[in-house]
């Protein structure tokens, strides 16, 4: 099983800016580990991707 972890970080932006960022799935690609994710596709409301090494 693949375990994906990340560090905790302090965000220096307003709650409104953070909300605007995380509610647009186009932004999620930059949050995912590029060495573990492939075929990322997004529009404003949905996203899909494969985790490398996982079967369909």
mmCIF file of C-alpha atoms in Angstrom:
data_model
loop_
_atom_site.group_PDB
_atom_site.id
_atom_site.type_symbol
_atom_site.label_atom_id
_atom_site.label_comp_id
_atom_site.label_asym_id
_atom_site.label_seq_id
_atom_site.Cartn_x
_atom_site.Cartn_y
_atom_site.Cartn_z
ATOM 1 C CA UNK A 1 0.000 0.000 0.000
ATOM 2 C CA UNK A 2 1.252 3.499 -0.849
ATOM 3 C CA UNK A 3 1.427 5.935 2.043
ATOM 4 C CA UNK A 4 1.417 9.633 1.120
ATOM 5 C CA UNK A 5 2.429 12.061 3.850
ATOM 6 C CA UNK A 6 3.293 15.738 3.995
ATOM 7 C CA UNK A 7 4.630 18.285 6.434
ATOM 8 C CA UNK A 8 2.383 20.671 8.356
ATOM 9 C CA UNK A 9 2.875 24.266 7.206
ATOM 10 C CA UNK A 10 1.646 27.631 8.440
ATOM 11 C CA UNK A 11 -0.375 29.531 5.827
ATOM 12 C CA UNK A 12 0.265 33.266 5.666
ATOM 13 C CA UNK A 13 -2.918 34.103 3.743
ATOM 14 C CA UNK A 14 -6.429 35.098 4.730
ATOM 15 C CA UNK A 15 -9.098 32.435 5.137
ATOM 16 C CA UNK A 16 -10.796 33.856 2.025
ATOM 17 C CA UNK A 17 -7.670 33.405 -0.137
ATOM 18 C CA UNK A 18 -7.141 29.857 1.149
ATOM 19 C CA UNK A 19 -10.799 29.006 0.496
ATOM 20 C CA UNK A 20 -10.597 30.373 -3.064
ATOM 21 C CA UNK A 21 -7.514 28.247 -3.717
ATOM 22 C CA UNK A 22 -8.773 24.943 -2.300
ATOM 23 C CA UNK A 23 -12.243 25.172 -3.858
ATOM 24 C CA UNK A 24 -10.779 25.227 -7.389
ATOM 25 C CA UNK A 25 -9.622 21.722 -8.302
ATOM 26 C CA UNK A 26 -7.329 23.146 -10.989
ATOM 27 C CA UNK A 27 -5.017 24.125 -8.109
ATOM 28 C CA UNK A 28 -4.739 20.627 -6.635
ATOM 29 C CA UNK A 29 -2.065 19.388 -9.033
ATOM 30 C CA UNK A 30 0.491 21.638 -7.333
ATOM 31 C CA UNK A 31 -0.382 20.062 -3.955
ATOM 32 C CA UNK A 32 0.129 16.431 -5.001
ATOM 33 C CA UNK A 33 3.519 14.671 -5.038
ATOM 34 C CA UNK A 34 4.503 14.646 -8.720
ATOM 35 C CA UNK A 35 6.553 11.466 -8.332
ATOM 36 C CA UNK A 36 3.459 9.543 -7.169
ATOM 37 C CA UNK A 37 0.681 10.994 -9.374
ATOM 38 C CA UNK A 38 0.003 10.737 -13.098
ATOM 39 C CA UNK A 39 -2.766 11.664 -15.549
ATOM 40 C CA UNK A 40 -4.041 14.572 -13.466
ATOM 41 C CA UNK A 41 -7.109 16.193 -15.056
ATOM 42 C CA UNK A 42 -9.221 18.964 -13.578
ATOM 43 C CA UNK A 43 -11.827 21.543 -14.278
ATOM 44 C CA UNK A 44 -13.050 23.990 -11.678
ATOM 45 C CA UNK A 45 -15.355 21.483 -9.949
ATOM 46 C CA UNK A 46 -13.783 18.036 -10.346
ATOM 47 C CA UNK A 47 -10.428 16.337 -10.636
ATOM 48 C CA UNK A 48 -9.122 12.862 -11.377
ATOM 49 C CA UNK A 49 -5.686 11.283 -11.290
ATOM 50 C CA UNK A 50 -3.896 7.954 -10.970
ATOM 51 C CA UNK A 51 -1.521 7.037 -8.211
ATOM 52 C CA UNK A 52 1.541 5.492 -9.842
ATOM 53 C CA UNK A 53 1.760 1.756 -9.243
ATOM 54 C CA UNK A 54 -1.961 1.327 -8.496
ATOM 55 C CA UNK A 55 -4.062 -0.876 -10.765
ATOM 56 C CA UNK A 56 -7.254 0.293 -12.493
#
